[in-house]
DNA sequence: ATTTATGCAAATCCTTTGCAAATCT
DNA sequence: AGATTTGCAAAGGATTTGCATAAAT
């Protein structure tokens, strides 16, 4: 059965946890301890992370709050569905980042140190929408990843392995 | 030992096979039958494909030209290194497309039928380079993927599963 | 004759799933 | 109580790897 939840209903003044609880309720899902603990941990830091990194962090919190790998994966998926997290696939791993209450942005990706640098570009959306219009395409989002070498890594001789170019 | 091959040395008038042979030689790698057969098959069609699809195509060619799965993967990787193919990771699979002798472009990705529509946008590079300059970032490439619904799929009610938004 | 590449099957990595037990409402 | 969620371990899918054999230089 389709949920009645719509993005326009988002109340931006809620904390991520409150927002997630609202989402769970709207779908008839339960507010459980593992879910609460995961959201709290996820939003305690702003850096990008992957499932395995989060799992390790989860295993370091108070022993009565430990969560299994399966639940970490399942909850990350729900957080994406809820619009709290955004996910993207880099060359090897799937990374997550905060989406809720965080402005839209894109990334510079350093192929050497794997650092992700965020930037904001309104012009990009204009280009995107113009292209979409031309193709009668209905845009729901985009992903723009600029690959190369960050400031720090430029000092060392760059590597030239095409294998890493795709991300 | 580092190869002396540089992108500026590319002779654009070569066929993909010739170009690959040149690449192999420059690296002291051997020109083998499986490699020749794969390159020929890969460049016999322009559509995007993944490793498994190519493997199936390989198994349908003349029986004396069959190639194993491992060799398909290994050769695809070399074709990317050689600059003949470009690869990108979609939600589930890694797809390849012709790069050699083909103009730079980006894609509209239909989340429903998984179609990839190519488009060209010079303005995009300007934005990219401007942002990079601001961050003292050395660009080697980029990937811009616009997600949504293509013209054909717009006629049916769109799905709203955030899980598919990341590609 | 050497050295590299291939094919096979086993191994790996990341993620998902089945199911009984635990936890919510 | 009744339904959903969790944790575990096993299953999956895609890709990589070790090693003996085949092929290229």
Short mmCIF file of C-alpha atoms (C1' of nucleotides) in Angstrom, two decimals:
data_model
loop_
_atom_site.label_atom_id
_atom_site.label_comp_id
_atom_site.label_asym_id
_atom_site.label_seq_id
_atom_site.Cartn_x
_atom_site.Cartn_y
_atom_site.Cartn_z
CA UNK A 1 0.00 0.00 0.00
CA UNK A 2 1.37 3.43 -0.93
CA UNK A 3 2.39 5.75 1.87
CA UNK A 4 0.83 9.17 2.13
CA UNK A 5 4.13 10.74 3.00
CA UNK A 6 5.29 13.51 0.70
CA UNK A 7 8.48 15.53 0.70
CA UNK A 8 6.51 18.73 1.02
CA UNK A 9 5.38 17.58 4.46
CA UNK A 10 8.90 17.73 5.85
CA UNK A 11 9.12 19.82 8.95
CA UNK A 12 12.60 21.22 8.80
CA UNK A 13 12.75 22.13 12.47
CA UNK A 14 12.90 18.53 13.64
CA UNK A 15 16.09 16.81 14.68
CA UNK A 16 17.19 13.92 12.45
CA UNK A 17 15.95 11.45 15.04
CA UNK A 18 12.58 13.15 15.34
CA UNK A 19 12.35 13.36 11.60
CA UNK A 20 13.10 9.64 11.26
CA UNK A 21 10.54 8.74 13.90
CA UNK A 22 7.98 10.78 12.01
CA UNK A 23 8.89 8.89 8.85
CA UNK A 24 8.65 5.50 10.56
CA UNK A 25 5.27 6.32 12.00
CA UNK A 26 3.95 7.53 8.68
CA UNK A 27 4.80 4.14 7.27
CA UNK A 28 3.59 2.06 10.15
CA UNK A 29 7.12 1.02 10.99
CA UNK A 30 8.36 0.72 14.53
CA UNK A 31 10.60 3.03 16.47
CA UNK A 32 13.13 0.61 17.88
CA UNK A 33 16.24 1.05 19.93
CA UNK A 34 18.64 -0.03 17.14
CA UNK A 35 17.07 2.50 14.80
CA UNK A 36 17.34 5.30 17.32
CA UNK A 37 20.92 4.47 18.15
CA UNK A 38 21.95 4.32 14.51
CA UNK A 39 20.37 7.65 13.57
CA UNK A 40 21.98 9.32 16.52
CA UNK A 41 25.38 7.92 15.68
CA UNK A 42 25.05 8.75 11.99
CA UNK A 43 24.22 12.37 12.69
CA UNK A 44 26.84 12.82 15.38
CA UNK A 45 29.45 13.48 12.67
CA UNK A 46 29.19 15.14 9.32
CA UNK A 47 31.81 13.19 7.35
CA UNK A 48 31.01 10.76 4.58
CA UNK A 49 31.03 7.13 5.64
CA UNK A 50 30.26 3.65 4.40
CA UNK A 51 28.30 0.83 5.99
CA UNK A 52 31.29 -0.98 7.36
CA UNK A 53 32.73 2.16 8.95
CA UNK A 54 29.43 2.82 10.61
CA UNK A 55 29.28 -0.74 11.85
CA UNK A 56 32.63 -0.31 13.53
CA UNK A 57 31.46 2.92 15.14
CA UNK A 58 28.34 1.14 16.33
CA UNK A 59 30.41 -1.55 17.98
CA UNK A 60 32.28 1.05 19.94
CA UNK A 61 29.28 2.66 21.58
CA UNK A 62 27.93 1.47 24.93
CA UNK A 63 27.72 -2.31 24.92
CA UNK A 64 23.97 -2.34 25.42
CA UNK A 65 23.55 -0.36 22.22
CA UNK A 66 25.37 -2.66 19.81
CA UNK A 67 23.71 -3.37 16.54
CA UNK A 68 24.27 -6.12 14.00
CA UNK A 69 25.62 -5.70 10.53
CA UNK A 70 22.30 -6.65 8.99
CA UNK A 71 20.49 -3.97 10.93
CA UNK A 72 23.04 -1.35 9.98
CA UNK A 73 22.48 -2.11 6.31
CA UNK A 74 18.72 -2.24 6.70
CA UNK A 75 18.55 1.01 8.61
CA UNK A 76 20.88 2.86 6.24
CA UNK A 77 18.53 1.89 3.48
CA UNK A 78 15.57 3.28 5.39
CA UNK A 79 17.44 6.49 6.15
CA UNK A 80 17.93 6.95 2.44
CA UNK A 81 14.25 6.25 1.83
CA UNK A 82 13.40 8.77 4.50
CA UNK A 83 15.50 11.43 2.81
CA UNK A 84 17.85 11.76 5.77
CA UNK A 85 20.83 10.35 3.95
CA UNK A 86 22.02 10.40 0.39
CA UNK A 87 24.13 7.60 -0.97
CA UNK A 88 26.57 7.40 -3.82
CA UNK A 89 28.68 4.68 -5.30
CA UNK A 90 32.36 5.40 -5.63
CA UNK A 91 34.74 2.99 -7.34
CA UNK A 92 34.74 0.40 -4.59
CA UNK A 93 32.40 1.42 -1.83
CA UNK A 94 28.99 2.99 -1.31
CA UNK A 95 29.27 6.11 0.78
CA UNK A 96 26.57 7.98 2.65
CA UNK A 97 26.26 11.60 3.59
CA UNK A 98 23.76 13.76 5.43
CA UNK A 99 20.94 14.98 3.29
CA UNK A 100 18.37 16.16 5.79
CA UNK A 101 18.60 19.87 6.44
CA UNK A 102 21.75 20.03 4.40
CA UNK A 103 22.00 22.13 1.23
CA UNK A 104 22.29 20.43 -2.11
CA UNK A 105 25.84 20.19 -3.35
CA UNK A 106 28.27 18.24 -5.51
CA UNK A 107 31.79 16.93 -5.05
CA UNK A 108 35.36 17.08 -6.06
CA UNK A 109 36.85 13.63 -5.56
CA UNK A 110 40.57 13.23 -5.04
CA UNK A 111 41.69 10.01 -6.67
CA UNK A 112 44.77 9.86 -4.55
CA UNK A 113 43.60 10.38 -0.99
CA UNK A 114 39.93 9.64 -1.76
CA UNK A 115 38.86 12.84 -0.10
CA UNK A 116 35.48 14.29 -1.06
CA UNK A 117 35.27 18.07 -1.21
CA UNK A 118 31.82 19.60 -1.34
CA UNK A 119 30.90 22.55 -3.49
CA UNK A 120 27.75 24.33 -4.47
CA UNK A 121 26.81 25.42 -7.96
CA UNK A 122 23.42 26.84 -8.88
CA UNK A 123 24.48 27.12 -12.53
CA UNK A 124 24.77 23.38 -12.64
CA UNK A 125 21.06 22.96 -12.03
CA UNK A 126 20.31 25.39 -14.81
CA UNK A 127 22.36 23.39 -17.27
CA UNK A 128 20.80 20.20 -16.02
CA UNK A 129 17.27 21.47 -16.39
CA UNK A 130 17.92 22.92 -19.83
CA UNK A 131 19.30 19.63 -21.09
CA UNK A 132 16.46 17.70 -19.54
CA UNK A 133 13.88 19.96 -21.13
CA UNK A 134 15.44 19.42 -24.52
CA UNK A 135 15.09 15.65 -24.08
CA UNK A 136 11.68 15.81 -22.48
CA UNK A 137 13.24 14.19 -19.46
CA UNK A 138 11.77 14.47 -15.97
CA UNK A 139 14.62 15.16 -13.53
CA UNK A 140 14.54 13.79 -10.02
CA UNK A 141 18.15 14.49 -9.17
CA UNK A 142 21.69 14.35 -10.39
CA UNK A 143 25.17 13.43 -9.45
CA UNK A 144 28.13 15.47 -10.49
CA UNK A 145 31.53 14.19 -9.46
CA UNK A 146 34.69 15.92 -10.53
CA UNK A 147 37.70 13.67 -10.31
CA UNK A 148 41.31 14.69 -9.98
CA UNK A 149 43.90 15.69 -7.44
CA UNK A 150 43.23 17.84 -4.42
CA UNK A 151 45.42 20.68 -3.34
CA UNK A 152 47.34 18.56 -0.84
CA UNK A 153 48.04 15.73 -3.24
CA UNK A 154 49.12 17.93 -6.13
CA UNK A 155 52.50 18.34 -4.54
CA UNK A 156 53.36 14.72 -5.17
CA UNK A 157 53.61 13.28 -8.68
CA UNK A 158 50.13 12.24 -9.74
CA UNK A 159 49.28 8.69 -10.69
CA UNK A 160 47.97 8.02 -14.15
CA UNK A 161 46.00 4.82 -13.73
CA UNK A 162 42.84 4.97 -15.81
CA UNK A 163 41.39 2.19 -13.65
CA UNK A 164 40.61 4.79 -11.02
CA UNK A 165 38.98 7.28 -13.35
CA UNK A 166 35.45 6.02 -13.30
CA UNK A 167 34.30 6.24 -9.72
CA UNK B 1 58.64 0.37 -14.32
CA UNK B 2 56.60 3.32 -15.57
CA UNK B 3 55.41 3.28 -19.15
CA UNK B 4 56.38 6.07 -21.47
CA UNK B 5 52.93 6.19 -22.96
CA UNK B 6 51.15 9.53 -22.82
CA UNK B 7 47.69 10.56 -23.92
CA UNK B 8 49.20 13.10 -26.26
CA UNK B 9 50.75 10.27 -28.24
CA UNK B 10 47.39 8.89 -29.28
CA UNK B 11 47.10 8.52 -33.00
CA UNK B 12 43.42 9.09 -33.65
CA UNK B 13 43.46 7.53 -37.07
CA UNK B 14 43.96 4.01 -35.74
CA UNK B 15 41.16 1.49 -35.40
CA UNK B 16 40.34 0.46 -31.82
CA UNK B 17 42.16 -2.81 -32.35
CA UNK B 18 45.24 -1.13 -33.74
CA UNK B 19 45.12 1.37 -30.96
CA UNK B 20 44.94 -1.40 -28.35
CA UNK B 21 47.81 -3.28 -29.93
CA UNK B 22 49.87 -0.12 -29.78
CA UNK B 23 48.99 0.22 -26.11
CA UNK B 24 49.89 -3.38 -25.37
CA UNK B 25 53.22 -3.07 -27.09
CA UNK B 26 54.05 0.13 -25.27
CA UNK B 27 53.60 -1.76 -22.05
CA UNK B 28 55.36 -4.93 -23.04
CA UNK B 29 52.09 -6.86 -22.95
CA UNK B 30 51.22 -9.47 -25.51
CA UNK B 31 48.84 -9.26 -28.42
CA UNK B 32 46.80 -12.40 -27.94
CA UNK B 33 43.86 -13.88 -29.71
CA UNK B 34 41.42 -13.40 -26.80
CA UNK B 35 42.39 -9.75 -26.57
CA UNK B 36 41.91 -9.20 -30.28
CA UNK B 37 38.58 -10.97 -30.30
CA UNK B 38 37.29 -9.00 -27.32
CA UNK B 39 38.25 -5.60 -28.70
CA UNK B 40 36.65 -6.42 -32.00
CA UNK B 41 33.46 -7.54 -30.36
CA UNK B 42 33.35 -4.58 -28.00
CA UNK B 43 33.67 -2.08 -30.83
CA UNK B 44 31.23 -3.82 -33.12
CA UNK B 45 28.34 -2.09 -31.34
CA UNK B 46 28.06 1.29 -29.75
CA UNK B 47 25.63 0.58 -26.91
CA UNK B 48 26.56 0.55 -23.25
CA UNK B 49 27.18 -2.90 -21.83
CA UNK B 50 28.39 -4.69 -18.74
CA UNK B 51 30.88 -7.52 -18.29
CA UNK B 52 28.31 -10.27 -18.15
CA UNK B 53 26.55 -9.07 -21.29
CA UNK B 54 29.84 -9.02 -23.11
CA UNK B 55 30.63 -12.51 -21.88
CA UNK B 56 27.39 -13.78 -23.36
CA UNK B 57 28.18 -12.09 -26.65
CA UNK B 58 31.62 -13.67 -26.57
CA UNK B 59 30.14 -17.10 -26.13
CA UNK B 60 28.05 -16.64 -29.24
CA UNK B 61 30.90 -15.89 -31.59
CA UNK B 62 32.65 -18.64 -33.52
CA UNK B 63 33.47 -21.50 -31.18
CA UNK B 64 37.23 -21.19 -31.69
CA UNK B 65 37.07 -17.63 -30.40
CA UNK B 66 35.43 -18.21 -27.03
CA UNK B 67 36.91 -16.46 -24.07
CA UNK B 68 36.58 -17.12 -20.36
CA UNK B 69 34.88 -14.87 -17.86
CA UNK B 70 38.17 -14.07 -16.16
CA UNK B 71 39.71 -12.92 -19.41
CA UNK B 72 36.71 -10.76 -20.22
CA UNK B 73 37.09 -8.98 -16.90
CA UNK B 74 40.83 -8.69 -17.22
CA UNK B 75 40.66 -7.33 -20.75
CA UNK B 76 37.90 -4.85 -19.98
CA UNK B 77 40.12 -3.48 -17.29
CA UNK B 78 42.98 -3.09 -19.73
CA UNK B 79 40.73 -1.42 -22.27
CA UNK B 80 39.88 1.14 -19.63
CA UNK B 81 43.54 1.60 -18.81
CA UNK B 82 44.23 2.04 -22.51
CA UNK B 83 41.61 4.76 -22.77
CA UNK B 84 39.49 2.80 -25.23
CA UNK B 85 36.61 2.33 -22.83
CA UNK B 86 35.15 4.37 -20.03
CA UNK B 87 33.39 2.68 -17.16
CA UNK B 88 30.78 3.87 -14.72
CA UNK B 89 29.08 2.29 -11.79
CA UNK B 90 25.29 2.42 -11.83
CA UNK B 91 23.18 1.19 -8.94
CA UNK B 92 23.81 -2.48 -9.52
CA UNK B 93 26.17 -2.99 -12.40
CA UNK B 94 29.31 -1.50 -13.89
CA UNK B 95 28.70 -0.41 -17.45
CA UNK B 96 31.21 0.33 -20.16
CA UNK B 97 31.05 2.60 -23.17
CA UNK B 98 33.33 3.54 -26.02
CA UNK B 99 35.74 6.29 -25.21
CA UNK B 100 38.29 6.07 -27.98
CA UNK B 101 37.54 8.45 -30.80
CA UNK B 102 34.24 9.33 -29.21
CA UNK B 103 33.41 12.86 -28.06
CA UNK B 104 33.15 13.60 -24.39
CA UNK B 105 29.60 13.59 -23.11
CA UNK B 106 27.39 13.02 -20.10
CA UNK B 107 24.19 11.11 -19.44
CA UNK B 108 20.55 11.26 -18.55
CA UNK B 109 19.73 8.03 -16.73
CA UNK B 110 16.16 6.77 -16.66
CA UNK B 111 15.55 5.09 -13.34
CA UNK B 112 12.67 3.14 -14.71
CA UNK B 113 13.92 1.55 -17.91
CA UNK B 114 17.62 2.10 -17.07
CA UNK B 115 18.22 3.72 -20.43
CA UNK B 116 21.24 6.01 -20.75
CA UNK B 117 20.80 9.05 -22.98
CA UNK B 118 23.93 10.89 -24.02
CA UNK B 119 24.19 14.65 -24.20
CA UNK B 120 26.93 17.17 -24.72
CA UNK B 121 27.41 20.33 -22.71
CA UNK B 122 30.44 22.58 -23.08
CA UNK B 123 29.11 24.88 -20.34
CA UNK B 124 29.48 22.03 -17.90
CA UNK B 125 33.23 21.98 -18.37
CA UNK B 126 33.38 25.70 -17.73
CA UNK B 127 31.58 25.32 -14.44
CA UNK B 128 33.73 22.38 -13.54
CA UNK B 129 36.96 24.18 -14.25
CA UNK B 130 35.86 27.30 -12.42
CA UNK B 131 35.00 25.32 -9.30
CA UNK B 132 38.23 23.36 -9.52
CA UNK B 133 40.27 26.53 -9.81
CA UNK B 134 38.63 27.93 -6.73
CA UNK B 135 39.65 24.84 -4.75
CA UNK B 136 43.09 24.57 -6.31
CA UNK B 137 42.00 21.17 -7.59
CA UNK B 138 43.62 19.50 -10.59
CA UNK B 139 40.84 18.04 -12.75
CA UNK B 140 41.39 14.83 -14.66
CA UNK B 141 37.77 14.22 -15.56
CA UNK B 142 34.23 14.24 -14.30
CA UNK B 143 31.03 12.34 -14.29
CA UNK B 144 27.66 14.02 -14.52
CA UNK B 145 24.65 11.79 -14.34
CA UNK B 146 21.16 13.24 -14.36
CA UNK B 147 18.61 10.85 -12.97
CA UNK B 148 14.90 10.81 -13.64
CA UNK B 149 12.35 9.54 -16.08
CA UNK B 150 12.80 9.45 -19.80
CA UNK B 151 10.23 10.60 -22.28
CA UNK B 152 8.87 7.10 -22.82
CA UNK B 153 8.51 6.29 -19.15
CA UNK B 154 6.88 9.57 -18.18
CA UNK B 155 3.59 8.32 -19.49
CA UNK B 156 3.34 5.80 -16.70
CA UNK B 157 3.13 6.86 -13.03
CA UNK B 158 6.67 7.34 -11.73
CA UNK B 159 8.01 5.40 -8.80
CA UNK B 160 9.13 7.26 -5.72
CA UNK B 161 11.64 4.94 -4.13
CA UNK B 162 14.59 6.92 -2.80
CA UNK B 163 16.57 3.71 -2.85
CA UNK B 164 17.02 4.08 -6.58
CA UNK B 165 18.08 7.69 -6.50
CA UNK B 166 21.75 7.23 -5.97
CA UNK B 167 22.97 5.34 -9.02
"C1'" DA C 1 63.31 -21.21 -24.09
"C1'" DT C 2 61.19 -17.76 -21.51
"C1'" DT C 3 57.78 -15.21 -20.03
"C1'" DT C 4 53.14 -13.76 -20.09
"C1'" DA C 5 48.18 -14.89 -20.67
"C1'" DT C 6 44.42 -18.03 -20.25
"C1'" DG C 7 40.95 -20.91 -18.11
"C1'" DC C 8 39.17 -23.00 -14.33
"C1'" DA C 9 37.52 -23.05 -9.93
"C1'" DA C 10 37.97 -21.30 -5.56
"C1'" DA C 11 38.16 -17.11 -2.96
"C1'" DT C 12 36.70 -12.41 -1.80
"C1'" DC C 13 34.06 -8.45 -1.02
"C1'" DC C 14 29.89 -6.27 -0.11
"C1'" DT C 15 25.19 -6.75 0.62
"C1'" DT C 16 20.91 -9.26 1.17
"C1'" DT C 17 17.98 -12.89 3.09
"C1'" DG C 18 15.60 -16.80 5.82
"C1'" DC C 19 14.24 -17.81 10.10
"C1'" DA C 20 13.79 -18.28 15.15
"C1'" DA C 21 13.99 -15.29 19.05
"C1'" DA C 22 13.37 -10.67 20.84
"C1'" DT C 23 10.99 -6.33 20.78
"C1'" DC C 24 7.40 -3.02 19.84
"C1'" DT C 25 2.48 -1.35 19.77
"C1'" DA D 1 -1.36 -10.95 21.99
"C1'" DG D 2 -0.06 -9.97 17.44
"C1'" DA D 3 3.01 -8.00 14.22
"C1'" DT D 4 7.39 -6.26 13.11
"C1'" DT D 5 12.40 -6.19 13.84
"C1'" DT D 6 16.65 -8.14 15.15
"C1'" DG D 7 20.68 -11.07 14.97
"C1'" DC D 8 22.89 -14.78 13.18
"C1'" DA D 9 24.68 -17.25 9.72
"C1'" DA D 10 24.08 -18.70 5.25
"C1'" DA D 11 23.19 -17.18 0.52
"C1'" DG D 12 24.03 -14.13 -3.41
"C1'" DG D 13 26.02 -11.55 -7.07
"C1'" DA D 14 29.89 -9.45 -9.12
"C1'" DT D 15 34.63 -9.44 -9.57
"C1'" DT D 16 39.27 -11.09 -8.49
"C1'" DT D 17 42.85 -14.46 -7.79
"C1'" DG D 18 46.03 -18.77 -7.53
"C1'" DC D 19 47.83 -21.97 -10.21
"C1'" DA D 20 48.74 -25.35 -13.85
"C1'" DT D 21 48.55 -25.26 -18.84
"C1'" DA D 22 48.67 -22.88 -23.27
"C1'" DA D 23 50.35 -19.33 -26.19
"C1'" DA D 24 53.27 -15.47 -27.56
"C1'" DT D 25 57.81 -13.43 -28.09
#
